[in-house]
Amino acid sequence: MPHLTAFFRAIGGLPDEFLDIACGTGVLTNILSANGVRVTGIDISPQMIRAAKSKQYLTKPKFHVGDMRTFDLGQTFPVTGCFYDALNHLSSEKDLLAAFSRAASHTEKGGYYVFDVLTPTGLKHWKPYWAQKSGHYLVCQRGHFDSANKTRVVHIEAFVKTGLRSEHVEEVLTETAFEIDVVKRLLARAGFRKLVLKPFVRYKTLASAGRLVFICRK
Ligand SMILES: C[S@@+](CC[C@H](N)C(=O)[O-])C[C@H]1O[C@@H](n2cnc3c(N)ncnc32)[C@H](O)[C@@H]1O
């Protein structure tokens, strides 16, 4: 949000419409909708879309199950975005180019595509073990960084209480880090012509950043 807020201020205010690619459970959709933005969210996971749809919104967002590498809504948006390392869920340069091309096809001419990615440094220094407990769930995560492939395999396990029962959930996912030069080259191939690149808030330089924020113009 600090980056998005500064970006919206720089372009003269909030857009009328926003496409939230890999929207998850609609966290960002909710914040933008509360500020009057008409949001469309897409995510590959039907469960994420179901959770996103179950929330209350000020404006009525549209949600679709779709793959960021192949989706086609037949519409363009002034601003499109993809956040919280969703692009690191892709496993190859080919997939990353496909996702950038789909984002470009859904961005108006002169419009913007904003996203963040974890760098190889970010994936490497991710906590090896992490757990969180709240009133009705316990979730833990452990992962291993493979420096040869610049990937991290993450095991997530959760216990979620629903009434008197407790549900056990397990998921294994692989995140892949892409070098800055690769990301820049693929963005240019996808048709984005201008680029601002920033280290995520808590980092001082691009070279040391674990997460980068890209703002691209079509
Ligand atoms: C770390 S979550 C981020 C969710 C959301 N952007 C947020 O900030 O809360 C990553 C999301 O990417 C989605 N995802 C992974 N691969 C995808 C793909 N190929 N197409 C669309 N969504 C995908 C996952 O289902 C998940 O909801």
Short mmCIF file of C-alpha atoms and ligand atoms in Angstrom, two decimals:
data_model
loop_
_atom_site.label_atom_id
_atom_site.label_comp_id
_atom_site.label_asym_id
_atom_site.label_seq_id
_atom_site.Cartn_x
_atom_site.Cartn_y
_atom_site.Cartn_z
CA MET A 1 0.00 0.00 0.00
CA PRO A 2 2.74 2.64 0.65
CA HIS A 3 4.00 2.12 -2.91
CA LEU A 4 0.54 2.00 -4.47
CA THR A 5 -0.59 5.10 -2.55
CA ALA A 6 2.49 7.05 -3.69
CA PHE A 7 1.96 5.80 -7.25
CA PHE A 8 -1.73 6.82 -7.33
CA ARG A 9 -0.74 10.25 -5.96
CA ALA A 10 1.88 10.60 -8.72
CA ILE A 11 -0.65 9.82 -11.49
CA GLY A 12 -3.19 12.29 -10.10
CA GLY A 13 -5.40 10.05 -7.98
CA LEU A 14 -7.11 6.70 -7.84
CA PRO A 15 -8.13 5.13 -11.17
CA ASP A 16 -11.82 4.50 -11.93
CA GLU A 17 -11.06 0.86 -12.60
CA PHE A 18 -8.38 -1.61 -11.54
CA LEU A 19 -7.60 -5.18 -12.56
CA ASP A 20 -6.22 -7.20 -9.62
CA ILE A 21 -4.39 -10.15 -11.21
CA ALA A 22 -3.89 -13.11 -8.82
CA CYS A 23 -6.19 -11.31 -6.38
CA GLY A 24 -6.17 -14.10 -3.77
CA THR A 25 -8.85 -13.57 -1.14
CA GLY A 26 -9.44 -9.98 -2.29
CA VAL A 27 -7.37 -8.09 0.30
CA LEU A 28 -6.34 -5.33 -2.13
CA THR A 29 -9.67 -5.48 -3.96
CA ASN A 30 -11.33 -4.69 -0.64
CA ILE A 31 -9.11 -1.67 0.11
CA LEU A 32 -9.53 -0.22 -3.40
CA SER A 33 -13.26 -0.89 -3.45
CA ALA A 34 -13.62 0.91 -0.09
CA ASN A 35 -12.08 3.92 -1.87
CA GLY A 36 -14.63 3.81 -4.69
CA VAL A 37 -12.54 1.99 -7.34
CA ARG A 38 -14.36 -0.54 -9.55
CA VAL A 39 -12.19 -3.65 -9.27
CA THR A 40 -12.05 -6.85 -11.28
CA GLY A 41 -10.13 -9.69 -9.65
CA ILE A 42 -8.86 -12.90 -11.21
CA ASP A 43 -7.13 -15.84 -9.55
CA ILE A 44 -6.31 -19.40 -10.60
CA SER A 45 -7.70 -20.81 -7.36
CA PRO A 46 -11.49 -21.32 -7.16
CA GLN A 47 -11.15 -21.44 -3.35
CA MET A 48 -9.46 -18.01 -3.28
CA ILE A 49 -12.16 -16.58 -5.55
CA ARG A 50 -14.87 -18.10 -3.33
CA ALA A 51 -13.28 -16.44 -0.25
CA ALA A 52 -12.93 -13.13 -2.13
CA LYS A 53 -16.60 -13.23 -3.20
CA SER A 54 -17.75 -13.88 0.37
CA LYS A 55 -16.52 -10.44 1.57
CA GLN A 56 -18.51 -7.22 1.75
CA TYR A 57 -17.45 -4.47 -0.66
CA LEU A 58 -18.43 -0.86 -1.18
CA THR A 59 -18.29 -1.06 -4.98
CA LYS A 60 -19.31 -4.41 -6.50
CA PRO A 61 -16.13 -6.14 -7.74
CA LYS A 62 -16.25 -8.78 -10.48
CA PHE A 63 -14.33 -11.96 -9.79
CA HIS A 64 -13.17 -14.64 -12.24
CA VAL A 65 -11.25 -17.87 -11.91
CA GLY A 66 -8.43 -17.56 -14.45
CA ASP A 67 -4.77 -18.23 -15.11
CA MET A 68 -2.63 -15.08 -15.37
CA ARG A 69 -0.74 -16.69 -18.29
CA THR A 70 -3.81 -17.24 -20.46
CA PHE A 71 -6.85 -15.24 -19.27
CA ASP A 72 -8.80 -12.99 -21.63
CA LEU A 73 -11.49 -10.69 -20.26
CA GLY A 74 -11.90 -8.87 -23.59
CA GLN A 75 -11.43 -5.54 -21.81
CA THR A 76 -8.67 -3.06 -20.91
CA PHE A 77 -8.09 -1.18 -17.64
CA PRO A 78 -6.30 2.10 -16.83
CA VAL A 79 -4.30 0.27 -14.14
CA THR A 80 -3.56 -3.43 -13.73
CA GLY A 81 -1.61 -4.94 -10.84
CA CYS A 82 -0.24 -8.22 -9.50
CA PHE A 83 0.91 -8.29 -5.89
CA TYR A 84 2.46 -10.10 -2.97
CA ASP A 85 4.89 -12.21 -4.99
CA ALA A 86 2.12 -13.83 -7.05
CA LEU A 87 4.44 -13.68 -10.10
CA ASN A 88 7.03 -15.77 -8.21
CA HIS A 89 4.50 -18.63 -8.38
CA LEU A 90 5.41 -18.95 -12.07
CA SER A 91 8.23 -21.34 -12.79
CA SER A 92 9.85 -20.21 -16.04
CA GLU A 93 10.71 -17.18 -18.18
CA LYS A 94 8.20 -18.47 -20.73
CA ASP A 95 5.41 -18.32 -18.13
CA LEU A 96 6.54 -14.90 -16.90
CA LEU A 97 6.46 -13.54 -20.47
CA ALA A 98 2.98 -15.04 -20.95
CA ALA A 99 1.77 -13.31 -17.74
CA PHE A 100 3.32 -9.97 -18.81
CA SER A 101 1.72 -10.29 -22.27
CA ARG A 102 -1.73 -10.95 -20.74
CA ALA A 103 -1.24 -7.96 -18.40
CA ALA A 104 -0.25 -5.82 -21.42
CA SER A 105 -3.34 -6.94 -23.37
CA HIS A 106 -5.55 -5.87 -20.45
CA THR A 107 -3.82 -2.49 -19.91
CA GLU A 108 -5.05 0.57 -21.85
CA LYS A 109 -2.57 2.37 -24.09
CA GLY A 110 -0.88 4.88 -21.77
CA GLY A 111 -2.10 2.86 -18.76
CA TYR A 112 -0.02 1.23 -16.04
CA TYR A 113 0.91 -2.24 -14.84
CA VAL A 114 2.23 -2.35 -11.25
CA PHE A 115 3.60 -5.42 -9.49
CA ASP A 116 6.10 -6.71 -6.96
CA VAL A 117 8.46 -9.67 -7.15
CA LEU A 118 10.77 -11.39 -4.72
CA THR A 119 14.39 -11.31 -5.89
CA PRO A 120 16.85 -14.24 -5.50
CA THR A 121 18.06 -12.44 -2.31
CA GLY A 122 14.49 -12.25 -1.01
CA LEU A 123 13.77 -15.93 -1.61
CA LYS A 124 17.11 -16.95 -0.10
CA HIS A 125 16.59 -14.97 3.12
CA TRP A 126 12.97 -15.93 3.62
CA LYS A 127 12.55 -17.31 7.16
CA PRO A 128 13.19 -21.09 7.09
CA TYR A 129 10.39 -21.63 9.61
CA TRP A 130 7.40 -19.45 10.41
CA ALA A 131 4.18 -19.97 12.37
CA GLN A 132 1.12 -17.91 13.27
CA LYS A 133 -1.78 -18.57 15.56
CA SER A 134 -5.10 -16.77 15.82
CA GLY A 135 -8.44 -17.51 17.49
CA HIS A 136 -9.47 -20.20 15.01
CA TYR A 137 -6.35 -21.28 13.14
CA LEU A 138 -2.72 -22.24 13.44
CA VAL A 139 -0.59 -22.02 10.31
CA CYS A 140 3.07 -22.93 9.90
CA GLN A 141 5.38 -22.71 6.97
CA ARG A 142 8.82 -24.15 6.29
CA GLY A 143 10.91 -23.85 3.19
CA HIS A 144 14.19 -24.66 1.55
CA PHE A 145 16.07 -22.44 -0.93
CA ASP A 146 17.66 -24.15 -3.92
CA SER A 147 20.44 -21.76 -4.97
CA ALA A 148 21.14 -23.56 -8.26
CA ASN A 149 17.57 -23.08 -9.53
CA LYS A 150 16.77 -19.96 -7.45
CA THR A 151 13.64 -21.62 -6.17
CA ARG A 152 12.15 -22.12 -2.74
CA VAL A 153 9.90 -25.05 -1.99
CA VAL A 154 7.47 -23.99 0.73
CA HIS A 155 5.45 -26.44 2.85
CA ILE A 156 2.40 -24.90 4.46
CA GLU A 157 0.35 -26.69 7.05
CA ALA A 158 -2.68 -25.35 8.91
CA PHE A 159 -5.29 -26.40 11.40
CA VAL A 160 -8.52 -24.47 11.04
CA LYS A 161 -11.27 -24.70 13.63
CA THR A 162 -14.84 -24.73 12.32
CA GLY A 163 -17.24 -25.18 15.22
CA LEU A 164 -16.17 -28.23 17.20
CA ARG A 165 -14.14 -29.72 14.35
CA SER A 166 -10.62 -28.92 13.27
CA GLU A 167 -9.66 -29.17 9.59
CA HIS A 168 -6.09 -30.01 8.59
CA VAL A 169 -4.81 -28.32 5.42
CA GLU A 170 -1.51 -28.97 3.64
CA GLU A 171 -0.01 -27.32 0.61
CA VAL A 172 3.38 -27.38 -1.08
CA LEU A 173 4.29 -24.61 -3.47
CA THR A 174 7.41 -23.59 -5.32
CA GLU A 175 8.38 -19.96 -5.75
CA THR A 176 10.93 -18.95 -8.39
CA ALA A 177 13.07 -15.80 -8.34
CA PHE A 178 13.86 -13.93 -11.55
CA GLU A 179 16.84 -11.60 -12.09
CA ILE A 180 16.04 -7.89 -12.64
CA ASP A 181 17.48 -7.90 -16.17
CA VAL A 182 15.32 -10.85 -17.15
CA VAL A 183 12.18 -9.12 -15.83
CA LYS A 184 13.06 -5.91 -17.70
CA ARG A 185 13.72 -7.75 -20.96
CA LEU A 186 10.44 -9.69 -20.78
CA LEU A 187 8.44 -6.54 -19.95
CA ALA A 188 9.85 -4.85 -23.07
CA ARG A 189 8.96 -7.92 -25.17
CA ALA A 190 5.40 -7.84 -23.77
CA GLY A 191 4.99 -4.24 -24.96
CA PHE A 192 5.64 -2.10 -21.89
CA ARG A 193 7.79 0.87 -22.84
CA LYS A 194 8.49 2.87 -19.66
CA LEU A 195 9.58 1.53 -16.37
CA VAL A 196 10.17 2.67 -12.81
CA LEU A 197 11.83 0.20 -10.52
CA LYS A 198 12.06 0.57 -6.74
CA PRO A 199 13.31 -1.47 -3.82
CA PHE A 200 10.40 -2.44 -1.56
CA VAL A 201 9.98 -0.06 1.44
CA ARG A 202 12.31 -1.71 3.93
CA TYR A 203 15.29 -2.01 1.53
CA LYS A 204 17.75 0.77 0.66
CA THR A 205 19.13 -0.26 -2.75
CA LEU A 206 18.00 -2.31 -5.76
CA ALA A 207 21.02 -4.59 -5.37
CA SER A 208 20.25 -5.47 -1.74
CA ALA A 209 16.45 -5.63 -2.10
CA GLY A 210 14.60 -8.84 -1.30
CA ARG A 211 11.50 -7.51 -3.01
CA LEU A 212 11.16 -5.06 -5.91
CA VAL A 213 8.26 -2.94 -7.07
CA PHE A 214 7.85 -2.37 -10.82
CA ILE A 215 5.69 0.36 -12.35
CA CYS A 216 5.36 -0.07 -16.11
CA ARG A 217 3.63 2.05 -18.70
CA LYS A 218 2.14 0.74 -21.91
C1 LIG B 1 0.77 -14.86 -2.26
S1 LIG B 1 -0.85 -14.90 -2.95
C2 LIG B 1 -1.17 -13.15 -3.23
C3 LIG B 1 -2.64 -12.85 -3.28
C4 LIG B 1 -3.02 -11.40 -3.43
N1 LIG B 1 -2.42 -10.77 -4.59
C5 LIG B 1 -2.72 -10.61 -2.18
O1 LIG B 1 -1.87 -9.70 -2.24
O2 LIG B 1 -3.32 -10.88 -1.15
C6 LIG B 1 -0.53 -15.52 -4.59
C7 LIG B 1 -1.79 -15.76 -5.39
O3 LIG B 1 -1.42 -16.06 -6.73
C8 LIG B 1 -2.37 -16.99 -7.23
N2 LIG B 1 -1.80 -17.61 -8.44
C9 LIG B 1 -0.74 -18.45 -8.51
N3 LIG B 1 -0.51 -18.80 -9.78
C10 LIG B 1 -1.44 -18.16 -10.54
C11 LIG B 1 -1.72 -18.13 -11.92
N4 LIG B 1 -0.98 -18.83 -12.81
N5 LIG B 1 -2.75 -17.37 -12.36
C12 LIG B 1 -3.52 -16.67 -11.48
N6 LIG B 1 -3.30 -16.68 -10.15
C13 LIG B 1 -2.27 -17.41 -9.68
C14 LIG B 1 -2.61 -17.93 -6.07
O4 LIG B 1 -3.80 -18.68 -6.19
C15 LIG B 1 -2.65 -16.92 -4.91
O5 LIG B 1 -3.96 -16.47 -4.66
#
